[in-house]
Coordinates of C-alpha atoms and ligand atoms in Angstrom, one line a residue:
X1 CA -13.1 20.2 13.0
X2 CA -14.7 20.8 9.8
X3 CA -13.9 18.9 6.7
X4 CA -12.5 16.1 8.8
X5 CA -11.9 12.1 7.0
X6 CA -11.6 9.3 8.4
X7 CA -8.8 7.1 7.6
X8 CA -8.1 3.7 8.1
X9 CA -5.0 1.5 8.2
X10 CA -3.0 5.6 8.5
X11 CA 0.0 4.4 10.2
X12 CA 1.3 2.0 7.7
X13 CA 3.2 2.6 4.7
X14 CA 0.4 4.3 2.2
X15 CA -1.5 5.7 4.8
X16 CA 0.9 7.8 6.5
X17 CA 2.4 9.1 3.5
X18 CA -1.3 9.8 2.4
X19 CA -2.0 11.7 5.9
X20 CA 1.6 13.5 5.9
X21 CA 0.3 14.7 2.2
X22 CA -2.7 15.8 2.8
X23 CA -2.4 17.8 6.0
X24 CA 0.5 19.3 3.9
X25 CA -1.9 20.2 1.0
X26 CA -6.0 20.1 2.2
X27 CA -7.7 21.7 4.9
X28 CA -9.4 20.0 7.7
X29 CA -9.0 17.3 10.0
X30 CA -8.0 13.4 9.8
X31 CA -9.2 10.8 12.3
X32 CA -6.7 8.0 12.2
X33 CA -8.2 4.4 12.8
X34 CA -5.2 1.5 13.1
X35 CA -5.2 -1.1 14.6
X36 CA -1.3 -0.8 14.7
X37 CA 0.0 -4.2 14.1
X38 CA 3.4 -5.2 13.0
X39 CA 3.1 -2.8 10.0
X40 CA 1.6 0.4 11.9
X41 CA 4.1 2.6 13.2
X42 CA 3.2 5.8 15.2
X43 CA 6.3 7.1 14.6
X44 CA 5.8 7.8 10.6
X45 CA 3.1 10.5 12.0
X46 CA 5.7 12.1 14.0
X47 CA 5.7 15.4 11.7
X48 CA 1.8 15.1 11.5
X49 CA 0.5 18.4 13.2
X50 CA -1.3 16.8 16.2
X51 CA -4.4 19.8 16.0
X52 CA -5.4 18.1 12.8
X53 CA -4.3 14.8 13.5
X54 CA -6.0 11.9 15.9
X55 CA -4.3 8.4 15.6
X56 CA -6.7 6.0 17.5
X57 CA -5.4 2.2 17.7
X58 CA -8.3 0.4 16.8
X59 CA -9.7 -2.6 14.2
X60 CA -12.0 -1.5 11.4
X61 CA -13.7 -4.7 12.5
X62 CA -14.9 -2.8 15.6
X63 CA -18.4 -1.5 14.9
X64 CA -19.2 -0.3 18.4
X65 CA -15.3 2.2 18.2
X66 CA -16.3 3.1 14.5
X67 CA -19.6 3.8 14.6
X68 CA -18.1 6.1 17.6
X69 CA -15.5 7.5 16.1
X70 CA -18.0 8.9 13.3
X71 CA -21.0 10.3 15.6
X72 CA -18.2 12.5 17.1
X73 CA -16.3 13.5 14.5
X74 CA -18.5 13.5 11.6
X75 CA -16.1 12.8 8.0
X76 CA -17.0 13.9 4.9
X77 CA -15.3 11.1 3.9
X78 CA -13.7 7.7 5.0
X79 CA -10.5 6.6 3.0
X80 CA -9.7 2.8 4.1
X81 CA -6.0 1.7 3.5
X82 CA -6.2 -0.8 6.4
X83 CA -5.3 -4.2 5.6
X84 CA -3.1 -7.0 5.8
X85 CA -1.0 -6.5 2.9
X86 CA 2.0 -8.7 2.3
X87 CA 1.7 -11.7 -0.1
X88 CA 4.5 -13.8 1.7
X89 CA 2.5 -13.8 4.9
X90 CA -0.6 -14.5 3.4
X91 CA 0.9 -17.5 2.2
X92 CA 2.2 -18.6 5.4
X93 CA -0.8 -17.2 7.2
X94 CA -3.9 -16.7 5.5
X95 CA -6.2 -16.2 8.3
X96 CA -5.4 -12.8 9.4
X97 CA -5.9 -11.4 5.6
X98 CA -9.4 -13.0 5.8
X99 CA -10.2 -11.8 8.9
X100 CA -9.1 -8.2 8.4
X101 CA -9.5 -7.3 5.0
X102 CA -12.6 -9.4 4.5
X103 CA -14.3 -9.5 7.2
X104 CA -13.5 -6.5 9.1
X105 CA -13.7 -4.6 5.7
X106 CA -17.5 -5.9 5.7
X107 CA -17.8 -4.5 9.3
X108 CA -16.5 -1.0 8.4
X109 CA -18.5 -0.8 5.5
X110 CA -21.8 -1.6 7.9
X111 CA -21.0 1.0 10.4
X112 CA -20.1 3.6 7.4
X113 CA -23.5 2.8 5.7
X114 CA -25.1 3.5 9.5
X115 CA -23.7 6.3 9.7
X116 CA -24.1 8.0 6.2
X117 CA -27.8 6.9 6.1
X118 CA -28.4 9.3 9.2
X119 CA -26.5 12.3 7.5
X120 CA -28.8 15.6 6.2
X121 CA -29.4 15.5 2.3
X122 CA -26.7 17.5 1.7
X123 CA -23.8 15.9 3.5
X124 CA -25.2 12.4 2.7
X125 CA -24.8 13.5 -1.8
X126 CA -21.4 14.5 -0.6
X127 CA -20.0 11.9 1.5
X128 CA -17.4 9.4 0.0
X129 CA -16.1 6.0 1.1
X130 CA -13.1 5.7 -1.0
X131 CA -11.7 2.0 -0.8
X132 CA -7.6 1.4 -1.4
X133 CA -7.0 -1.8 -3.7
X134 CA -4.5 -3.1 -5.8
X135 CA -3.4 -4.8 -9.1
X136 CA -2.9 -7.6 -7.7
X137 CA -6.7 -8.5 -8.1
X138 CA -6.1 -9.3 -11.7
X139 CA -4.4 -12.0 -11.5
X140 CA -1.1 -12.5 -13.8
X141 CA 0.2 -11.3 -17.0
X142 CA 1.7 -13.3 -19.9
X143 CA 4.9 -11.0 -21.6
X144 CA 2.6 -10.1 -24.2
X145 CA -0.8 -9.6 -22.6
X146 CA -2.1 -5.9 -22.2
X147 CA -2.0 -4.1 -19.0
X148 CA -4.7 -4.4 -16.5
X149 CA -7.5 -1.7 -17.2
X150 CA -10.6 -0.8 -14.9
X151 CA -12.3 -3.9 -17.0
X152 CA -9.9 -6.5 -16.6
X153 CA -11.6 -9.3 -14.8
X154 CA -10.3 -10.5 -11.6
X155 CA -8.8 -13.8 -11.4
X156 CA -6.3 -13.2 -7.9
X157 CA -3.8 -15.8 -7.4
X158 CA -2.7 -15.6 -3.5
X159 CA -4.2 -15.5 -0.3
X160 CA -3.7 -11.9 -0.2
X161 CA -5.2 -11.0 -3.1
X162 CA -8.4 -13.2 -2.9
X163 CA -8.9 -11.1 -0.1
X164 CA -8.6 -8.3 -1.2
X165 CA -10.2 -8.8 -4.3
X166 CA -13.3 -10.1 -1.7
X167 CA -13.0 -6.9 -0.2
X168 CA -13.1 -4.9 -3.4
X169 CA -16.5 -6.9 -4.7
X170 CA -18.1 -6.0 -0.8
X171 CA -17.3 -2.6 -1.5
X172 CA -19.1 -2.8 -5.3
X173 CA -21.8 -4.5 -3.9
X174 CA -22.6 -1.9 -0.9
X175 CA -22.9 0.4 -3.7
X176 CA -24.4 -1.0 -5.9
X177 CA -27.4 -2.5 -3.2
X178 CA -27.5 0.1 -0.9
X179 CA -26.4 3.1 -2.9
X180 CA -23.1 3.8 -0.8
X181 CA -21.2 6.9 -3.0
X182 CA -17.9 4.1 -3.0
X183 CA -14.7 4.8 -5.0
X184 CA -12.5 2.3 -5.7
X185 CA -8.7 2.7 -6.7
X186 CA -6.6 -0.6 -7.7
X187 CA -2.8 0.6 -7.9
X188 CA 0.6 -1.0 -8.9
X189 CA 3.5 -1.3 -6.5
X190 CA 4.4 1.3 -4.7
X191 CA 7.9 2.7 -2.7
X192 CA 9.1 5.3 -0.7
X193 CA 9.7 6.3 2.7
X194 CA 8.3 4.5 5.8
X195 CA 7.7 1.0 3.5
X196 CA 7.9 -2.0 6.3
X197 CA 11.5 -3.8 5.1
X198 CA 9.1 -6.9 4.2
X199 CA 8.4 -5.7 0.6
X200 CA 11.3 -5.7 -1.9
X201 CA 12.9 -2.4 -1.9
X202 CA 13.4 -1.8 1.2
X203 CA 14.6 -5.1 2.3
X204 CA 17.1 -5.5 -0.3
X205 CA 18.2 -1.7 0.7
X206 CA 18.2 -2.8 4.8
X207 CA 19.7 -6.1 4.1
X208 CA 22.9 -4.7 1.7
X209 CA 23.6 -2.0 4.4
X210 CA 24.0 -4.9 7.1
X211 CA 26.0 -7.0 4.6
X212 CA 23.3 -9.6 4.3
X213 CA 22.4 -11.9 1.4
X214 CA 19.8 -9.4 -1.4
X215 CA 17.6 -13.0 -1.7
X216 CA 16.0 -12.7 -5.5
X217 CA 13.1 -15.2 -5.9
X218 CA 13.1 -17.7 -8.3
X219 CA 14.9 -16.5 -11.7
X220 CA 14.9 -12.7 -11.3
X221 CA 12.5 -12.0 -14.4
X222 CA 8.9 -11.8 -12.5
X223 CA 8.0 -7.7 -13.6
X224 CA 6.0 -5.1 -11.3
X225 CA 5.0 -1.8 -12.4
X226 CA 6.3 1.0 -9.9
X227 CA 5.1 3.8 -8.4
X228 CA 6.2 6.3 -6.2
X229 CA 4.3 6.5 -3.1
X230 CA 3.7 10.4 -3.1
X231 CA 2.3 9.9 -6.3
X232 CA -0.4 7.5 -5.7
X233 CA -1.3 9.9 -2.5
X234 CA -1.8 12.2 -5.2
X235 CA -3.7 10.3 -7.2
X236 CA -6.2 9.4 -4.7
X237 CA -6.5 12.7 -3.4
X238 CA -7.8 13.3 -7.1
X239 CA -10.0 10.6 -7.3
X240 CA -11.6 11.5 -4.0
X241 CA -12.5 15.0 -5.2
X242 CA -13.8 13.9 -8.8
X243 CA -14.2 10.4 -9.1
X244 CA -17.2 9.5 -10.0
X245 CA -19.1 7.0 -7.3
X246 CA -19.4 3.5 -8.2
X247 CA -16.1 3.8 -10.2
X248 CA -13.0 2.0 -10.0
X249 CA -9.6 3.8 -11.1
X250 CA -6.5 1.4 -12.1
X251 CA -3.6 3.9 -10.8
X252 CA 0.3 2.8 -12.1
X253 CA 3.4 3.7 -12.9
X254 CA 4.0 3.0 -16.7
X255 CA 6.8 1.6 -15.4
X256 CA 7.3 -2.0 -15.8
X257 CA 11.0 -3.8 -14.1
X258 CA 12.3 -6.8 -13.9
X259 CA 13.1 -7.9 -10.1
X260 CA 16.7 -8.3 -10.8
X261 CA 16.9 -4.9 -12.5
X262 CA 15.5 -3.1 -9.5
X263 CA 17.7 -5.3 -7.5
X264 CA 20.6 -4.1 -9.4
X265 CA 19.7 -0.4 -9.8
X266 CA 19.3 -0.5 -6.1
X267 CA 23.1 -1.8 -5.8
X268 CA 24.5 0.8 -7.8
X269 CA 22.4 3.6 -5.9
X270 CA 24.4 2.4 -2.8
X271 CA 27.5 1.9 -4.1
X272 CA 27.4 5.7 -5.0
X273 CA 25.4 7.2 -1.9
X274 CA 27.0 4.7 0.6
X275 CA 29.9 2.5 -0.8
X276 CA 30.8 -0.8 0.4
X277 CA 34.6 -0.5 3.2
X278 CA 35.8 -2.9 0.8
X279 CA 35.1 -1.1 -2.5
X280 CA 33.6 -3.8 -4.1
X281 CA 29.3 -3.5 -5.8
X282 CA 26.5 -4.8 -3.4
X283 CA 25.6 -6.4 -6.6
X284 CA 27.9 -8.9 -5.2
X285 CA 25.3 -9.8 -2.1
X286 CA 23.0 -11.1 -4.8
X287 CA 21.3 -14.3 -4.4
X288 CA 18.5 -16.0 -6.2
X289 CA 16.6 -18.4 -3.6
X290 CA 13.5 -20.7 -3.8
X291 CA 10.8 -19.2 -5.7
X292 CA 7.3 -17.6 -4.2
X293 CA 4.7 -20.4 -4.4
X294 CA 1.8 -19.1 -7.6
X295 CA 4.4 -16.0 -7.7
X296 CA 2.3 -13.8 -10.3
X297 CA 5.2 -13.1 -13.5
X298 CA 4.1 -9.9 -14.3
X299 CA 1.9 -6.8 -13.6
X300 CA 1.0 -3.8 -15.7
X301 CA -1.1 -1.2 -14.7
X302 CA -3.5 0.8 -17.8
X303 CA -3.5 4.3 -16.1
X304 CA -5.5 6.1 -18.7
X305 CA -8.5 6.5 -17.4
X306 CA -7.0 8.4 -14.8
X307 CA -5.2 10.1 -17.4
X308 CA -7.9 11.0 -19.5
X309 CA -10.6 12.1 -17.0
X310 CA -8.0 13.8 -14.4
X311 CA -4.8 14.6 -16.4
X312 CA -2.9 12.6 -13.8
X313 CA 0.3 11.5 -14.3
X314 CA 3.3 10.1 -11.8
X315 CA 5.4 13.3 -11.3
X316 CA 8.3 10.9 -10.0
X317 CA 10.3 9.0 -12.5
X318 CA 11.9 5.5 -10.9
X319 CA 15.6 7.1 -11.2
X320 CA 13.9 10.0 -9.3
X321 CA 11.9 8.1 -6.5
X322 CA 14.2 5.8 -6.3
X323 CA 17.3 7.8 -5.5
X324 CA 14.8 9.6 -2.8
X325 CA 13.7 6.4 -1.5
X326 CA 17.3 5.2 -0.5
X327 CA 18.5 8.7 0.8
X328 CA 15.0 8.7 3.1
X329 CA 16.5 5.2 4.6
X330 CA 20.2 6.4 4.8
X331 CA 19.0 9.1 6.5
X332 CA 16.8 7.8 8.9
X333 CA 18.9 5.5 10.9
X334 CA 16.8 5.4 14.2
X335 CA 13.3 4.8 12.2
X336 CA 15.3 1.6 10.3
X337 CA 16.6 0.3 13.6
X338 CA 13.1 0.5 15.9
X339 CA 11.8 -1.5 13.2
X340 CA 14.0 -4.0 13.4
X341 CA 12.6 -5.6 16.5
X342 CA 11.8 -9.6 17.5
X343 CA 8.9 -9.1 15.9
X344 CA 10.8 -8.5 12.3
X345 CA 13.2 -11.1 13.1
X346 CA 11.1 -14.0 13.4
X347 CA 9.9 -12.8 10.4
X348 CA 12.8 -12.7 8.0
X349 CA 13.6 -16.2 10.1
X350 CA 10.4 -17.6 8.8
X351 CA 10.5 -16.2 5.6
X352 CA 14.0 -17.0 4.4
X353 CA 15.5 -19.9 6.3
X354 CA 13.5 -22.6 4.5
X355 CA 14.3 -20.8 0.8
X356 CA 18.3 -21.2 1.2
Ligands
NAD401 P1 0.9 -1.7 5.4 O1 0.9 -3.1 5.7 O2 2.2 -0.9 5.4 O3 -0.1 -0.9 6.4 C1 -1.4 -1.4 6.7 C2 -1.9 -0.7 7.9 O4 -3.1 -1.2 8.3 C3 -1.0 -0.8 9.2 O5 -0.8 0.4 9.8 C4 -1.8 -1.8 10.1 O6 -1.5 -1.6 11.4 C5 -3.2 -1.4 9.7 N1 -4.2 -2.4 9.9 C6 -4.1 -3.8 9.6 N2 -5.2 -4.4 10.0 C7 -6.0 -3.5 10.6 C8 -7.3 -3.5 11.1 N3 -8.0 -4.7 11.2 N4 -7.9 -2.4 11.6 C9 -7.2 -1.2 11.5 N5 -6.0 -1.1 11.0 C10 -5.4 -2.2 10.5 O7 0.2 -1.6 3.9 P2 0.4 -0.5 2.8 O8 1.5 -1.0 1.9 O9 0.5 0.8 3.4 O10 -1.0 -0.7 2.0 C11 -2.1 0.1 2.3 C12 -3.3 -0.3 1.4 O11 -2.9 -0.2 0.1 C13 -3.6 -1.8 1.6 O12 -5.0 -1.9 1.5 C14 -3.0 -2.5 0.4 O13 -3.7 -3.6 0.0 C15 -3.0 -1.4 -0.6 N6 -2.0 -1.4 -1.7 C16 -0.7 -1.5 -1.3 C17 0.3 -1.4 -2.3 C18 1.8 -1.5 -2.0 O14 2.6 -1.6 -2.9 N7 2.2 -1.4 -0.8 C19 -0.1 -1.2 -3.7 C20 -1.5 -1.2 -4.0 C21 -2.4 -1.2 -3.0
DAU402 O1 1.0 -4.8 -6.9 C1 0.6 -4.2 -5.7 C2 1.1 -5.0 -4.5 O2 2.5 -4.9 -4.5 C3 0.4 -4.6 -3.2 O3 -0.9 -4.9 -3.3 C4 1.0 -5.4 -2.1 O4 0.5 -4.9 -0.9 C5 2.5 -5.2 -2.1 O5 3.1 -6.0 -1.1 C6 3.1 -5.6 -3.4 O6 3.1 -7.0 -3.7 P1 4.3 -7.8 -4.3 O7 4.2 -9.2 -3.9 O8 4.5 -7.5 -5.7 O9 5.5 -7.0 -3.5 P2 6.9 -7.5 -2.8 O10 7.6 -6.3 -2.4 O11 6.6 -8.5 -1.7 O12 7.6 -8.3 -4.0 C7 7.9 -7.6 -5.2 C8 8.6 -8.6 -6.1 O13 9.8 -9.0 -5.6 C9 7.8 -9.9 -6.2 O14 7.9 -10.4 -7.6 C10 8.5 -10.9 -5.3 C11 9.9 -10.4 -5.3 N1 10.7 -10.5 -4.1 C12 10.2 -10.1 -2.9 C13 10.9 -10.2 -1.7 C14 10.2 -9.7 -0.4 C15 12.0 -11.1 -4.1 O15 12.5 -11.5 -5.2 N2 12.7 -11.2 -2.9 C16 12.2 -10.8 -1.7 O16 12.8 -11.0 -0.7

């Protein structure tokens, strides 16, 4: 198909909003590369339209599949959201965030640079490997510090971040050596529907349905900046059209919270769109528990560069996504419960037993 891209890591939380998004809105094809672990779900595509969408399970870090997968369909572009990507594993597991978004990242990037090198003239000045990053790169903000901008050294603080700060220096360097058209985007924390019930909002939502403790680490007061996840889809769509090569593009948004005020604004969401039997606030399921070892205090994403050179701006305000975000879950009671498998379990098991 013409026009097709390649995209990796599709069936998680990002990249299957990004493929629902763009099939809505683009023309073309999208080859979907995952190696469906834990975090991929197949089930996110279900409303992908199967003639213009091909989810393959498979590792970046398999040159012999990749280098494959691109012969035969040849993308104009390869978008790579696959990674390991929560910080609480990293810290209990670290290996796996090397080995995927390190080394397998180097892999992919070996078997793109194969592959673009053998393109004509034409499609080689127009081919893009845009790579997906995050804040988390930068390290840690003091209260009054300024917000991360595109020059903010990095200075990453967990096991998930070193990598994938790793990963965002191979991609500079496969640029900058071999002359690889790369884009990079480094975004904020992002919600929405299909978000693994790992990351904050949507276990706090899972666990206040099921009448579980809503386990705040450490005093509360640790700030992310938020984003809705239709609106960084958007964003990269923009950067992938007119970024310029080599770039990097800090996407946020402008929308810095405390933990504990999420946690709360989550609460009163649900006592309004599903109330407790007994009447009473889930703000009463709040409990703070053993802190996040080198938890980062605050992130705070400059957006203006894409401001400036795109007019981009989040269309979602937090009220706005937010309320969407909890009526997606209400709503999709069989998605919530496949999830919660063994595998998720063992996880919460792990995660949360030794912090009580
Ligand atoms: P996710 O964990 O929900 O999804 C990751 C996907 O990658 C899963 O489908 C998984 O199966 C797949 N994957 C993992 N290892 C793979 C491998 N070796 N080969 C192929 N596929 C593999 O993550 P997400 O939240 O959707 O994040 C996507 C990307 O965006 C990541 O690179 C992450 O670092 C970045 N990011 C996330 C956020 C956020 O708030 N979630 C913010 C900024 C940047
Ligand atoms: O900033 C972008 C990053 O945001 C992405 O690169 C990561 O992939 C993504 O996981 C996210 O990282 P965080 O560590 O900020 O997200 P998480 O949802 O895990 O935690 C958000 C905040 O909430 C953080 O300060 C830790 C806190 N927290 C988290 C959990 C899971 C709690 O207080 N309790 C919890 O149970």
């Amino acid at each position: 198909m013409a026009n097709t891209i390649l995209v990796t890591g599709g069936a998680g939380f990002i990249g299957s909003n990004f493929i629902l998004q763009w099939l809505e809105a683009e023309q073309g094809g999208v080859v979907n590369v995952d190696k469906l672990t834990y975090a991929g779900n197949p089930e996110n595509l279900r409303d992908a339209d199967p003639a213009r969408h091909l989810l393959v399970q498979g590792d970046i870090g398999d040159t012999d599949l990749v280098s494959c997968l691109l012969a035969e369909h040849r993308p104009v572009a390869v978008l790579n959201f696959a990674a390991e990507s929560h910080v609480d594993r990293s810290i209990h597991g670290p290996a796996d965030f090397i080995e995927t978004n390190v080394l397998s990242t180097f892999r992919l990037l070996e078997s793109v640079r194969a592959y673009w090198l053998e393109l004509e003239p034409e499609a080689r000045t127009a081919f893009r490997f845009l790579h997906v990053s995050t804040d988390e790169v930068f390290g840690s903000l003091g209260p009054e510090d300024p917000a991360f901008s595109e020059s903010t050294p990095y200075a990453p603080n967990s096991p998930y971040s070193a990598s994938k700060a790793a990963s965002d220096h191979l991609v500079r360097a496969w640029h900058h050596t071999y002359g690889l058209p790369v884009l990079t985007t480094n975004c904020s924390n992002n919600y929405g529907p299909f978000q693994f019930p790992e990351k904050l909002i949507p276990l706090m939502i899972l666990n206040a349905l099921e009448g579980r403790p809503l386990p705040v680490y450490g005093d509360g007061l640790n700030v992310r900046d938020w984003l809705y996840v239709g609106d960084h889809c958007a964003a990269i769509r923009r950067v992938l059209k007119d970024g310029r090569t080599g770039e990097t593009y800090n996407i946020g948004g402008c929308n810095e919270q405390k933990n504990i005020d999420v946690v709360n604004l989550v609460c009163a969401l649900l006592d309004e769109l599903s109330p407790r039997s007994d009447g009473r606030s889930y703000r009463e399921q709040i409990t703070f528990v053993k802190d996040r070892p080198g938890h980062d205090r605050r992130y705070a994403i400059d957006a203006r560069k894409m401001e400036s050179e795109f007019g981009w701006r989040p269309a979602e305000t937090f009220a706005s996504g937010l309320r969407k975000t909890l009526q997606w879950y209400l709503s999709h009671p069989d998605w919530v419960n496949n999830i919660k498998n063994g595998t998720y379990r063992e996880w919460v098991r792990q995660n949360y037993a030794e912090r009580n």
